[in-house]
Coordinates of C-alpha atoms and ligand atoms in Angstrom, one line a residue:
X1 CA -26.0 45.8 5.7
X2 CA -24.1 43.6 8.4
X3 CA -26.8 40.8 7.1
X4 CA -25.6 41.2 3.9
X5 CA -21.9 41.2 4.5
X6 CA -22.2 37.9 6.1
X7 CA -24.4 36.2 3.0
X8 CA -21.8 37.7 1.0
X9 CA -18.2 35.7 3.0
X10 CA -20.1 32.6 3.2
X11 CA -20.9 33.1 -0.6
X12 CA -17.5 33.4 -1.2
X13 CA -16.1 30.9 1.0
X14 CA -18.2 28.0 -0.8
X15 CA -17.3 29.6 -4.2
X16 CA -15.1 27.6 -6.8
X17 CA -13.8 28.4 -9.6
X18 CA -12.7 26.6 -12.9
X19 CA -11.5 28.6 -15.0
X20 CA -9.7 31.8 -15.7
X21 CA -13.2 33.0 -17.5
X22 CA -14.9 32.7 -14.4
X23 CA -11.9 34.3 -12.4
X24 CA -12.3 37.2 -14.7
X25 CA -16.3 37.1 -14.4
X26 CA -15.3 37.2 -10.7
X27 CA -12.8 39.7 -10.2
X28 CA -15.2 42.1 -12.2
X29 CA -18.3 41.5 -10.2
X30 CA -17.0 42.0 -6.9
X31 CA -13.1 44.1 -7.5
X32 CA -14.1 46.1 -10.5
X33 CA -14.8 50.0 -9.8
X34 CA -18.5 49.4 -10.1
X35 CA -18.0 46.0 -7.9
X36 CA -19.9 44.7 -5.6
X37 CA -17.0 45.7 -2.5
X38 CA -16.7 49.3 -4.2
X39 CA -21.0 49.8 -4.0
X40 CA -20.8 48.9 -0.8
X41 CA -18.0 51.4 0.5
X42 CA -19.9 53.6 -1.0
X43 CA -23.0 52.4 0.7
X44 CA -20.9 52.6 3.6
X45 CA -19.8 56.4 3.8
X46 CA -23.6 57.2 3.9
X47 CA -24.1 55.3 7.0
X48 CA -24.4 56.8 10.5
X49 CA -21.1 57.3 12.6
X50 CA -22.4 54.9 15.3
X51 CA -22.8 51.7 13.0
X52 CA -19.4 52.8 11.1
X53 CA -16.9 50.8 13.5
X54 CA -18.7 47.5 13.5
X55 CA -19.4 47.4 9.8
X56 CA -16.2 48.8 8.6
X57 CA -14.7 46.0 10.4
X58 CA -16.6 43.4 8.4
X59 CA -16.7 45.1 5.1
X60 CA -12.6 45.0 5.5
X61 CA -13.0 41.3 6.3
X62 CA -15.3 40.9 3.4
X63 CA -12.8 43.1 1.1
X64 CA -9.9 40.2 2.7
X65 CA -11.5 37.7 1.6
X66 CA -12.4 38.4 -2.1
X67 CA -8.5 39.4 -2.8
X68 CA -7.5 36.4 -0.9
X69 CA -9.9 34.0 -2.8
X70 CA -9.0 36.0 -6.4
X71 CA -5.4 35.3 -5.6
X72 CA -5.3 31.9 -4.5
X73 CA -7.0 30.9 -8.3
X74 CA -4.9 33.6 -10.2
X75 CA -1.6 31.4 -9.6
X76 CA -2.7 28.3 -10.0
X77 CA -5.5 28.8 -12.9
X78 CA -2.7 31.6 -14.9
X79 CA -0.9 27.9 -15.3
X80 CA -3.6 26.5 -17.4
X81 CA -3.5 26.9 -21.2
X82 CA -5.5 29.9 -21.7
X83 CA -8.9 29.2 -23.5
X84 CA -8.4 29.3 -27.0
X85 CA -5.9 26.5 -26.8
X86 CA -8.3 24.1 -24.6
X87 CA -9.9 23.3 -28.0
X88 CA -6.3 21.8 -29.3
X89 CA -6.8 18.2 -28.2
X90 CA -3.0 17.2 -29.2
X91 CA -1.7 19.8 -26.2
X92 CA -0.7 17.7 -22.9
X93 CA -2.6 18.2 -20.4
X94 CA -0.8 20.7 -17.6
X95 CA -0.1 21.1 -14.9
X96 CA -0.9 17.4 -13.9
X97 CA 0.2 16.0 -10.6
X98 CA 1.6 13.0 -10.7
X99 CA 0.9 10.7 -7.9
X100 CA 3.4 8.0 -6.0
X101 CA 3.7 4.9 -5.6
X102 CA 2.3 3.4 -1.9
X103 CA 5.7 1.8 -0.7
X104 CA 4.3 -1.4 -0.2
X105 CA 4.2 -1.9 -3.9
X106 CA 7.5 -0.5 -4.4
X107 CA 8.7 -3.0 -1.9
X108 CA 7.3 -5.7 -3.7
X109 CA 8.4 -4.7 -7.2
X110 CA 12.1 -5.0 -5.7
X111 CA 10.9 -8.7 -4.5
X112 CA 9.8 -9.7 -8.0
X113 CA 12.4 -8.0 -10.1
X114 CA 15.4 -9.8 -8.0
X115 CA 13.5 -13.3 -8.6
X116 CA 12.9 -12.6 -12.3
X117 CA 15.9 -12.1 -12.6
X118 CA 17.1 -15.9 -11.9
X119 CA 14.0 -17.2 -13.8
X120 CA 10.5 -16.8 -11.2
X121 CA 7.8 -16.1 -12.7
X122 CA 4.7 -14.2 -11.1
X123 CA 1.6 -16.0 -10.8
X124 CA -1.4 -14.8 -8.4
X125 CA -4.4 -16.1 -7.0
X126 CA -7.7 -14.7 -5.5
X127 CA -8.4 -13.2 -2.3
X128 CA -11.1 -15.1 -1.3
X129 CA -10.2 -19.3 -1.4
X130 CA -11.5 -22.4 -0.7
X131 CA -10.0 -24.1 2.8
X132 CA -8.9 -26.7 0.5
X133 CA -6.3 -24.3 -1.2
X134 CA -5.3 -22.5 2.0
X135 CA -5.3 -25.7 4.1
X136 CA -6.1 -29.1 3.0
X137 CA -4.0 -29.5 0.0
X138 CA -1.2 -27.9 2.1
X139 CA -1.0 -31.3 4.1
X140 CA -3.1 -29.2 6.9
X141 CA -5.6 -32.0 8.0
X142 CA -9.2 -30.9 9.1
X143 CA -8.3 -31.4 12.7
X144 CA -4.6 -30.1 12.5
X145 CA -3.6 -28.0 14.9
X146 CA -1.2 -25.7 13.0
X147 CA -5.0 -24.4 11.6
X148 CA -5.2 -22.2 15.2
X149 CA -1.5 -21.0 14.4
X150 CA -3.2 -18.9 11.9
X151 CA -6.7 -17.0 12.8
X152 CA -8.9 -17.4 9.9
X153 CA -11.5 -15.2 8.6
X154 CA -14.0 -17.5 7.3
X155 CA -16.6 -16.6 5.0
X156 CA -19.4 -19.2 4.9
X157 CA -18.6 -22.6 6.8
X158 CA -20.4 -25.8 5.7
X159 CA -20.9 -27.2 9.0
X160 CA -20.5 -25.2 12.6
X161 CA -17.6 -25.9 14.7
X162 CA -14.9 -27.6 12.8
X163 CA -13.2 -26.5 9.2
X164 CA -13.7 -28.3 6.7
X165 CA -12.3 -28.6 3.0
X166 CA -15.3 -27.0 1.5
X167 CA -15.3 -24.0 3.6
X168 CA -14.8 -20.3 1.9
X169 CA -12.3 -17.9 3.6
X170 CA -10.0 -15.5 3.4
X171 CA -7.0 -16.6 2.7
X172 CA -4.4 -16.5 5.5
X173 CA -1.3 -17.2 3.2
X174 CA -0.1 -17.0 -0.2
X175 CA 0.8 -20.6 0.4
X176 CA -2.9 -21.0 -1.3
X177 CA -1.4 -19.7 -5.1
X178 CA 1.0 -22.6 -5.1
X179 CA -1.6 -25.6 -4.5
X180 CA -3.3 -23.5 -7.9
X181 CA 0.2 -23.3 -9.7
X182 CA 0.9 -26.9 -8.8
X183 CA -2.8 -28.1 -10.5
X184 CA -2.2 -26.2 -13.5
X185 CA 1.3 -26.6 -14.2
X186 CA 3.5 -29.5 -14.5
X187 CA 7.2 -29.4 -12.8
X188 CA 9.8 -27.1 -14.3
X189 CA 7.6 -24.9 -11.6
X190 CA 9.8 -21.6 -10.8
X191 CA 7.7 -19.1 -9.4
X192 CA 6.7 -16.4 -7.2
X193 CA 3.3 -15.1 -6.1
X194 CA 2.7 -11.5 -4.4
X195 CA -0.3 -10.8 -2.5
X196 CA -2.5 -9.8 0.1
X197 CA -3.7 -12.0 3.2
X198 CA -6.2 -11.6 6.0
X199 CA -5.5 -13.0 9.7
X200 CA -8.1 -12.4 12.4
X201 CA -5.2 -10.0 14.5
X202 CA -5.6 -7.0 16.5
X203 CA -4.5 -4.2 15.0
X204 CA -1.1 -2.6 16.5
X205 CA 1.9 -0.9 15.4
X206 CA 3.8 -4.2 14.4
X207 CA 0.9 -6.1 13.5
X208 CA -2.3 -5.7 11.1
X209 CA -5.5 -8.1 10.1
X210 CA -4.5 -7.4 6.9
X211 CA -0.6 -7.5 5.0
X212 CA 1.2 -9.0 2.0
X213 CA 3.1 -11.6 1.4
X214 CA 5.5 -13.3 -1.4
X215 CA 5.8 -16.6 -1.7
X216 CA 8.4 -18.7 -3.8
X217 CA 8.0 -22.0 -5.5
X218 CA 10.2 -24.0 -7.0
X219 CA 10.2 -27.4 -8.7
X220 CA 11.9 -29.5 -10.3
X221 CA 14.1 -33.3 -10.6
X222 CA 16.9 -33.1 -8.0
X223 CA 16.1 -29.6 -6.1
X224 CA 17.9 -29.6 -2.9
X225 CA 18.1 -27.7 0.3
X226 CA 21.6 -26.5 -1.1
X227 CA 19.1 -24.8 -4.0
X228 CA 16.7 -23.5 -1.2
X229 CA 19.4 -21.6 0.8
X230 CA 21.6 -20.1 -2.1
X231 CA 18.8 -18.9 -3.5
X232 CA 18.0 -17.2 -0.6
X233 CA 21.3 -16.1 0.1
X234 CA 21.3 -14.4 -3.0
X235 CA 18.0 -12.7 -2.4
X236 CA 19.2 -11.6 1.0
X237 CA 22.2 -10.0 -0.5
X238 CA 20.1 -8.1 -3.7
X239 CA 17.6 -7.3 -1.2
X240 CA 19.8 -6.0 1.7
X241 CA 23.3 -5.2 0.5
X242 CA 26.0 -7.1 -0.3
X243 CA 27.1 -7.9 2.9
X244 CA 24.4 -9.3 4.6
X245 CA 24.7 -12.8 6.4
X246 CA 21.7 -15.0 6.4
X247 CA 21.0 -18.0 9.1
X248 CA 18.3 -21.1 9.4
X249 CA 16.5 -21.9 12.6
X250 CA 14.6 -24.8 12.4
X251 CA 10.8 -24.5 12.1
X252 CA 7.3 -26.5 11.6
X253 CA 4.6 -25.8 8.7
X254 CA 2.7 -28.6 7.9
X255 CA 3.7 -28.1 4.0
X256 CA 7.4 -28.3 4.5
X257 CA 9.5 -31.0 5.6
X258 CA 12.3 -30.0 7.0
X259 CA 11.2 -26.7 7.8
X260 CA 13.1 -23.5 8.7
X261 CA 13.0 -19.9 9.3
X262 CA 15.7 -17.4 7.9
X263 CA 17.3 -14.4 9.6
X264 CA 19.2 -11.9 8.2
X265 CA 22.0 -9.8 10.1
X266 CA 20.3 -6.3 11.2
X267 CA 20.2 -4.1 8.3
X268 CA 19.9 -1.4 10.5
X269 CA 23.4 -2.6 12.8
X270 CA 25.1 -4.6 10.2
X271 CA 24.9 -7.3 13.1
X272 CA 26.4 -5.6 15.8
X273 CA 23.0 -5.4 17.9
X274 CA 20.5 -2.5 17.9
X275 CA 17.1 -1.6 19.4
X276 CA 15.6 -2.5 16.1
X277 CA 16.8 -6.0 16.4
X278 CA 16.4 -5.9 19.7
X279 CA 20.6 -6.8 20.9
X280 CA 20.5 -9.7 18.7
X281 CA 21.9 -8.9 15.2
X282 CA 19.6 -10.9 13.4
X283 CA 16.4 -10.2 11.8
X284 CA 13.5 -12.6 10.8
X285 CA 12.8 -12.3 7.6
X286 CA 11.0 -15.1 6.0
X287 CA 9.6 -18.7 6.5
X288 CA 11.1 -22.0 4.2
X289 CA 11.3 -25.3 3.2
X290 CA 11.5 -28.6 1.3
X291 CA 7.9 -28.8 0.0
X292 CA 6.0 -31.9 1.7
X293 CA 5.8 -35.1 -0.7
X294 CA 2.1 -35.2 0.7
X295 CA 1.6 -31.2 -0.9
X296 CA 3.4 -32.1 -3.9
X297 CA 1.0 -35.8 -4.3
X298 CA -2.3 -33.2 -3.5
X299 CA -1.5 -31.7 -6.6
X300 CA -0.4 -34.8 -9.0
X301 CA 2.7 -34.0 -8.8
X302 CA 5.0 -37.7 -8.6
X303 CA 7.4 -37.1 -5.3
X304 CA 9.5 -39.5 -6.4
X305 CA 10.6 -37.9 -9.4
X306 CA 10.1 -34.3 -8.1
X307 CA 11.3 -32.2 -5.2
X308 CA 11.0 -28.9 -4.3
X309 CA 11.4 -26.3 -2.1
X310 CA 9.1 -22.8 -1.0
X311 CA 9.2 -20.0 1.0
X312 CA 7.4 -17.2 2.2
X313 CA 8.2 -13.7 3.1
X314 CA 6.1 -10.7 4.5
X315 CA 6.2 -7.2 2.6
X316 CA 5.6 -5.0 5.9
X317 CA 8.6 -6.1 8.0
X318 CA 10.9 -5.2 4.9
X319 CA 9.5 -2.0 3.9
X320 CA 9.0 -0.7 7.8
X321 CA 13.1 -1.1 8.2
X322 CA 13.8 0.4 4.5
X323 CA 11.8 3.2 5.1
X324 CA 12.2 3.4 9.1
X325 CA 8.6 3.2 9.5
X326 CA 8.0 2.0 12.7
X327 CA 4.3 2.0 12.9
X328 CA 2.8 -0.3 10.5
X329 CA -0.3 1.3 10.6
X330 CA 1.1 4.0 8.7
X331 CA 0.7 1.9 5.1
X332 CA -3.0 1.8 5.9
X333 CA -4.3 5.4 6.6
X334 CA -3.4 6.7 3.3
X335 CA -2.6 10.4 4.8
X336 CA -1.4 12.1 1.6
X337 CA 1.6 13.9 3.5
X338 CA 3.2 10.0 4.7
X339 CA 2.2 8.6 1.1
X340 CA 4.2 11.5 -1.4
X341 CA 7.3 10.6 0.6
X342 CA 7.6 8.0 -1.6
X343 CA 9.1 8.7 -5.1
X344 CA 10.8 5.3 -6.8
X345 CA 11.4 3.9 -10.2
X346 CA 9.3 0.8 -9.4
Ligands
LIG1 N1 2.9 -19.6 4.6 C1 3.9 -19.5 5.6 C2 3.4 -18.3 6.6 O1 2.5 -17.6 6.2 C3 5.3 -19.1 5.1 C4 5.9 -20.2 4.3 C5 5.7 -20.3 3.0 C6 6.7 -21.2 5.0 C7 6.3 -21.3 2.2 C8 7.3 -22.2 4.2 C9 7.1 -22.3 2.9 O2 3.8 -18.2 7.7

């Protein structure tokens, strides 16, 4: 009997049920009057007084768990349209659960919809590039240093040792969708390209092998630094609230000239100095500049007609102090209990 009791809870542990047919079938064969639990307390009264104690314990156990498993699908299967009307194909499907948005994306959607709105458009590019999109044409000579500043995953090399142009890798910037834009587009060029990148990092809290990126583009006759920092003045204060201050530091990419890097005042402090910007009151927030003439002749493009200016921003940063996430590893474990925190219109 004790043998039996057992087979019968793991039974019913691994048993699933679909549908309230099968909840009926169930509750009948084991809760029904001539159920499987009532032939066994029945059973059960015959036995000996000795094995009573140890098998009335299990039978009660048993008797647990088939209510407990009955009630568990009654709630959520009683929701379901009962069976006649799952042959009506016009009847919405219920209950559904909808799912959420991972906050990266909804981060990004707020990029893009502040620069459509003063005329970027989106453009993207693939994953996997040639060096020759994520360096060469980017004014990155094969020897050039700034190649170290970013660690490169590189898929198949053409010759050991040092990159070369023909090399396949995964590409460290979104800088790379520009050089395509730039080959397939002649100046007007406003755009803006989302996406993910790959740098050979160890993995911590505030940094990740793998993260997203937005870059901007924008050419055209006569484009100015003057251009460059109102538009990012405006996107500063769409992004972060109206009264956020925004500042340059000079900076080096090989595909800008002059180059810079923009803060913003601390979102979290309003500038008065936090933890989170560590005292200072500023933020860094994204890389810029006026785009080389040597990136802009790469592409065909006459730099003596044309000027332009680009910039690049990270997704992670921005979300983490949104959302006052401060482990970025958190966007990559996709644990259901972090992820349906995030409901949004995006
Ligand atoms: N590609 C640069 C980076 O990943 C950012 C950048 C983009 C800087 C465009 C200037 C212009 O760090």
């Amino acid at each position: 009997m004790l043998e039996k009791i057992d087979r019968l809870l793991s039974l019913i542990s691994e048993l699933s049920v679909k549908d309230i047919q099968e909840l009926e079938t169930f509750r009948i064969r084991y809760m029904s009057k001539k159920g499987i639990i009532s032939e066994l307390f029945e059973e059960f009264r015959q036995m000996p007084a000795s094995e009573k104690k140890e098998i009335g314990r299990k039978l009660n156990i048993l008797k647990q768990s088939v209510i407990e498993k009955y009630d568990s699908y009654k709630d959520s299967l009683s929701l379901l349209p009962s069976s006649p009307r799952l042959n009506d194909p016009s009847r919405p499907s219920f209950p559904c659960s909808l799912g959420t948005r991972h906050p990266i994306s909804i981060v990004r959607g707020e990029i893009i919809s502040i620069f459509e709105r003063i005329g970027f458009s989106v453009s993207e590019g693939p994953e996997i590039e040639s060096d020759d999109n994520n360096f060469t044409r980017l004014n990155f000579a094969p020897e050039h240093p700034a190649r170290d500043m970013q660690d490169t995953f590189y898929i198949s090399r053409i010759s050991a040792g040092d990159s070369n142009p023909g090399d396949i890798l995964l590409r460290t910037h979104t800088s790379s969708v520009q050089v395509r834009v730039m080959q397939k587009q002649k100046p007007p060029i406003r755009t803006i390209s989302p996406g993910r990148v790959f740098r050979n990092e160890a993995i911590s809290a505030r940094a990740h092998c793998i993260f997203h990126q937005v870059e901007g583009l924008y050419i055209d006759e006569n484009v100015s630094f003057a251009d460059l920092k109102q538009t990012l003045l405006f996107f500063a204060r769409e992004m972060y609230g109206e009264k956020t201050e925004i500042r340059f530091r000079p900076s080096y990419f090989p595909f800008t000239e002059p180059s810079g890097e923009m803060d913003v005042s601390c979102t979290i402090c309003g500038g008065k100095g936090c933890n989170v910007c560590k005292y200072t009151g500023w933020l860094e927030v994204l890389g810029c500049g006026m785009v080389h003439p040597a990136v802009l002749e790469a592409s065909n493009i006459d730099s003596t007609k044309y000027t332009g200016f680009a910039f690049g921003m990270g997704i992670e940063r921005p979300a983490m102090l949104k959302y006052q996430v401060n482990d970025l590893r958190m966007y990559y474990e996709n644990d259901l209990r972090f992820l349906e925190q995030f409901r949004s219109a995006f």
